[in-house]
PDB file of C-alpha atoms in Angstrom:
ATOM      1  CA  UNK A   5     128.957 123.728  93.044  1.00 61.00           C
ATOM      2  CA  UNK A   6     128.198 126.624  95.350  1.00 68.00           C
ATOM      3  CA  UNK A   7     128.481 129.965  93.643  1.00 85.00           C
ATOM      4  CA  UNK A   8     127.329 133.552  94.017  1.00 92.00           C
ATOM      5  CA  UNK A   9     126.867 135.683  90.929  1.00 93.00           C
ATOM      6  CA  UNK A  10     126.947 139.479  91.035  1.00 95.00           C
ATOM      7  CA  UNK A  11     125.764 141.815  88.299  1.00 96.00           C
ATOM      8  CA  UNK A  12     124.847 145.443  87.756  1.00 97.00           C
ATOM      9  CA  UNK A  13     128.178 147.179  87.978  1.00 97.00           C
ATOM     10  CA  UNK A  14     129.316 149.797  85.504  1.00 97.00           C
ATOM     11  CA  UNK A  15     130.460 153.354  84.936  1.00 98.00           C
ATOM     12  CA  UNK A  16     128.367 156.137  86.441  1.00 98.00           C
ATOM     13  CA  UNK A  17     128.870 159.843  86.986  1.00 98.00           C
ATOM     14  CA  UNK A  18     129.160 161.295  90.486  1.00 98.00           C
ATOM     15  CA  UNK A  19     125.716 161.693  91.996  1.00 98.00           C
ATOM     16  CA  UNK A  20     124.339 158.851  89.921  1.00 98.00           C
ATOM     17  CA  UNK A  21     122.840 155.516  90.926  1.00 98.00           C
ATOM     18  CA  UNK A  22     123.404 151.838  90.299  1.00 98.00           C
ATOM     19  CA  UNK A  23     121.709 148.675  91.491  1.00 98.00           C
ATOM     20  CA  UNK A  24     123.778 145.575  92.093  1.00 98.00           C
ATOM     21  CA  UNK A  25     122.266 142.103  92.174  1.00 97.00           C
ATOM     22  CA  UNK A  26     123.498 138.886  93.733  1.00 95.00           C
ATOM     23  CA  UNK A  27     121.988 135.463  93.212  1.00 93.00           C
ATOM     24  CA  UNK A  28     123.138 132.088  94.524  1.00 89.00           C
ATOM     25  CA  UNK A  29     123.766 129.017  92.464  1.00 84.00           C
ATOM     26  CA  UNK A  30     123.930 125.583  93.968  1.00 77.00           C
ATOM     27  CA  UNK A  31     122.419 126.356  97.359  1.00 74.00           C
ATOM     28  CA  UNK A  32     119.501 127.984  99.111  1.00 74.00           C
ATOM     29  CA  UNK A  33     120.339 130.984 101.173  1.00 76.00           C
ATOM     30  CA  UNK A  34     117.052 131.806 102.852  1.00 73.00           C
ATOM     31  CA  UNK A  35     118.642 131.334 106.277  1.00 74.00           C
ATOM     32  CA  UNK A  36     121.899 133.088 105.517  1.00 86.00           C
ATOM     33  CA  UNK A  37     123.018 136.615 106.028  1.00 93.00           C
ATOM     34  CA  UNK A  38     124.148 138.169 102.759  1.00 94.00           C
ATOM     35  CA  UNK A  39     126.601 141.029 102.640  1.00 96.00           C
ATOM     36  CA  UNK A  40     128.286 143.300 100.179  1.00 98.00           C
ATOM     37  CA  UNK A  41     131.973 144.103 100.395  1.00 98.00           C
ATOM     38  CA  UNK A  42     134.108 146.266  98.161  1.00 98.00           C
ATOM     39  CA  UNK A  43     137.774 146.540  97.383  1.00 98.00           C
ATOM     40  CA  UNK A  44     139.497 149.416  95.665  1.00 96.00           C
ATOM     41  CA  UNK A  45     142.980 149.055  94.132  1.00 92.00           C
ATOM     42  CA  UNK A  46     145.632 149.133  96.826  1.00 94.00           C
ATOM     43  CA  UNK A  47     143.051 148.991  99.610  1.00 96.00           C
ATOM     44  CA  UNK A  48     141.776 146.311 101.934  1.00 95.00           C
ATOM     45  CA  UNK A  49     138.374 144.723 101.426  1.00 96.00           C
ATOM     46  CA  UNK A  50     135.726 146.842 103.127  1.00 97.00           C
ATOM     47  CA  UNK A  51     132.340 145.770 104.457  1.00 98.00           C
ATOM     48  CA  UNK A  52     129.529 147.800 102.926  1.00 98.00           C
ATOM     49  CA  UNK A  53     126.180 146.370 103.971  1.00 98.00           C
ATOM     50  CA  UNK A  54     124.444 143.253 105.232  1.00 98.00           C
ATOM     51  CA  UNK A  55     120.910 141.858 105.268  1.00 96.00           C
ATOM     52  CA  UNK A  56     119.885 139.093 107.636  1.00 94.00           C
ATOM     53  CA  UNK A  57     117.515 136.217 107.033  1.00 91.00           C
ATOM     54  CA  UNK A  58     114.692 138.195 108.654  1.00 90.00           C
ATOM     55  CA  UNK A  59     115.465 141.405 106.790  1.00 90.00           C
ATOM     56  CA  UNK A  60     117.539 143.217 109.399  1.00 95.00           C
ATOM     57  CA  UNK A  61     119.970 145.542 107.647  1.00 97.00           C
ATOM     58  CA  UNK A  62     123.367 146.973 108.506  1.00 98.00           C
ATOM     59  CA  UNK A  63     125.457 149.631 106.785  1.00 98.00           C
ATOM     60  CA  UNK A  64     128.959 150.989 106.948  1.00 98.00           C
ATOM     61  CA  UNK A  65     129.082 154.615 108.063  1.00 98.00           C
ATOM     62  CA  UNK A  66     130.507 155.592 104.674  1.00 97.00           C
ATOM     63  CA  UNK A  67     127.359 154.488 102.824  1.00 98.00           C
ATOM     64  CA  UNK A  68     124.652 155.030 105.442  1.00 97.00           C
ATOM     65  CA  UNK A  69     121.815 157.039 103.940  1.00 97.00           C
ATOM     66  CA  UNK A  70     123.006 156.522 100.362  1.00 98.00           C
ATOM     67  CA  UNK A  71     122.914 152.743  99.897  1.00 98.00           C
ATOM     68  CA  UNK A  72     119.988 150.418 100.489  1.00 98.00           C
ATOM     69  CA  UNK A  73     120.216 146.639 100.741  1.00 98.00           C
ATOM     70  CA  UNK A  74     117.244 144.352 100.235  1.00 96.00           C
ATOM     71  CA  UNK A  75     116.462 140.725  99.581  1.00 93.00           C
ATOM     72  CA  UNK A  76     113.690 139.249  97.485  1.00 90.00           C
ATOM     73  CA  UNK A  77     112.923 135.699  98.527  1.00 86.00           C
ATOM     74  CA  UNK A  78     110.651 135.146  95.538  1.00 86.00           C
ATOM     75  CA  UNK A  79     113.448 136.138  93.164  1.00 86.00           C
ATOM     76  CA  UNK A  80     116.075 134.504  95.401  1.00 87.00           C
ATOM     77  CA  UNK A  81     118.175 137.615  95.052  1.00 92.00           C
ATOM     78  CA  UNK A  82     119.817 140.306  97.140  1.00 95.00           C
ATOM     79  CA  UNK A  83     120.127 143.829  95.825  1.00 97.00           C
ATOM     80  CA  UNK A  84     122.289 146.816  96.690  1.00 98.00           C
ATOM     81  CA  UNK A  85     120.782 150.100  95.568  1.00 98.00           C
ATOM     82  CA  UNK A  86     123.511 152.716  95.464  1.00 98.00           C
ATOM     83  CA  UNK A  87     122.555 156.382  95.246  1.00 98.00           C
ATOM     84  CA  UNK A  88     124.456 159.672  95.347  1.00 98.00           C
ATOM     85  CA  UNK A  89     127.549 157.813  94.240  1.00 98.00           C
ATOM     86  CA  UNK A  90     130.937 159.374  94.850  1.00 98.00           C
ATOM     87  CA  UNK A  91     134.306 158.739  93.190  1.00 97.00           C
ATOM     88  CA  UNK A  92     135.465 157.104  96.430  1.00 96.00           C
ATOM     89  CA  UNK A  93     132.784 154.424  95.937  1.00 98.00           C
ATOM     90  CA  UNK A  94     134.792 153.128  92.993  1.00 98.00           C
ATOM     91  CA  UNK A  95     135.748 149.513  93.687  1.00 98.00           C
ATOM     92  CA  UNK A  96     135.046 145.917  92.858  1.00 98.00           C
ATOM     93  CA  UNK A  97     131.920 144.933  94.751  1.00 98.00           C
ATOM     94  CA  UNK A  98     131.502 141.388  96.058  1.00 97.00           C
ATOM     95  CA  UNK A  99     128.573 139.641  97.647  1.00 96.00           C
ATOM     96  CA  UNK A 100     129.119 136.984 100.266  1.00 95.00           C
ATOM     97  CA  UNK A 101     126.979 134.736 102.454  1.00 92.00           C
ATOM     98  CA  UNK A 102     127.332 133.199 105.904  1.00 91.00           C
ATOM     99  CA  UNK A 103     125.227 131.901 108.745  1.00 89.00           C
ATOM    100  CA  UNK A 104     123.978 134.796 110.860  1.00 90.00           C
ATOM    101  CA  UNK A 105     124.722 138.508 110.939  1.00 93.00           C
ATOM    102  CA  UNK A 106     127.060 138.500 113.941  1.00 95.00           C
ATOM    103  CA  UNK A 107     130.342 140.222 113.083  1.00 96.00           C
ATOM    104  CA  UNK A 108     129.054 140.823 109.566  1.00 97.00           C
ATOM    105  CA  UNK A 109     131.959 143.155 108.797  1.00 97.00           C
ATOM    106  CA  UNK A 110     134.551 140.385 109.127  1.00 97.00           C
ATOM    107  CA  UNK A 111     135.224 139.032 105.657  1.00 96.00           C
ATOM    108  CA  UNK A 112     137.120 136.019 106.976  1.00 95.00           C
ATOM    109  CA  UNK A 113     133.876 134.607 108.427  1.00 94.00           C
ATOM    110  CA  UNK A 114     132.171 134.232 105.062  1.00 92.00           C
ATOM    111  CA  UNK A 115     131.982 130.860 103.358  1.00 81.00           C
ATOM    112  CA  UNK A 116     130.799 131.799  99.899  1.00 85.00           C
ATOM    113  CA  UNK A 117     131.818 134.672  97.623  1.00 90.00           C
ATOM    114  CA  UNK A 118     130.986 135.919  94.174  1.00 91.00           C
ATOM    115  CA  UNK A 119     133.484 136.899  91.503  1.00 93.00           C
ATOM    116  CA  UNK A 120     132.851 140.620  91.913  1.00 96.00           C
ATOM    117  CA  UNK A 121     131.448 143.385  89.738  1.00 97.00           C
ATOM    118  CA  UNK A 122     133.276 146.630  88.941  1.00 98.00           C
ATOM    119  CA  UNK A 123     131.718 149.943  89.937  1.00 98.00           C
ATOM    120  CA  UNK A 124     133.415 153.069  88.613  1.00 98.00           C
ATOM    121  CA  UNK A 125     132.225 156.535  89.595  1.00 98.00           C
ATOM    122  CA  UNK A 126     133.805 159.141  87.375  1.00 97.00           C
ATOM    123  CA  UNK A 127     132.936 162.140  85.270  1.00 95.00           C
TER     124      UNK A 127
END
């Protein structure tokens, strides 16, 4: 059974940091692009960041300079380091995988998704 598992969410004050992790279960994703999306209540799912199989990274304008995506092939994991968090970053964060980074922002192109992890930025 193919599955992605996210972890690392939680409650943090504005200006704080969190690191999200995503690991696959049931498949090897060395050749896949892995992305993070987020969805706030009442909002559409939004693409946040993507890392390709060769380490190329992409970011949404809203997180550029604050978030950093990375992948560790030895740990078979992808991480999203989130810094200078703002209340508007509050959402459920999902990781997803697909072949290639083309059109990485389009959620409908992804084959595999995790269950999501809640990130709440509040004082």
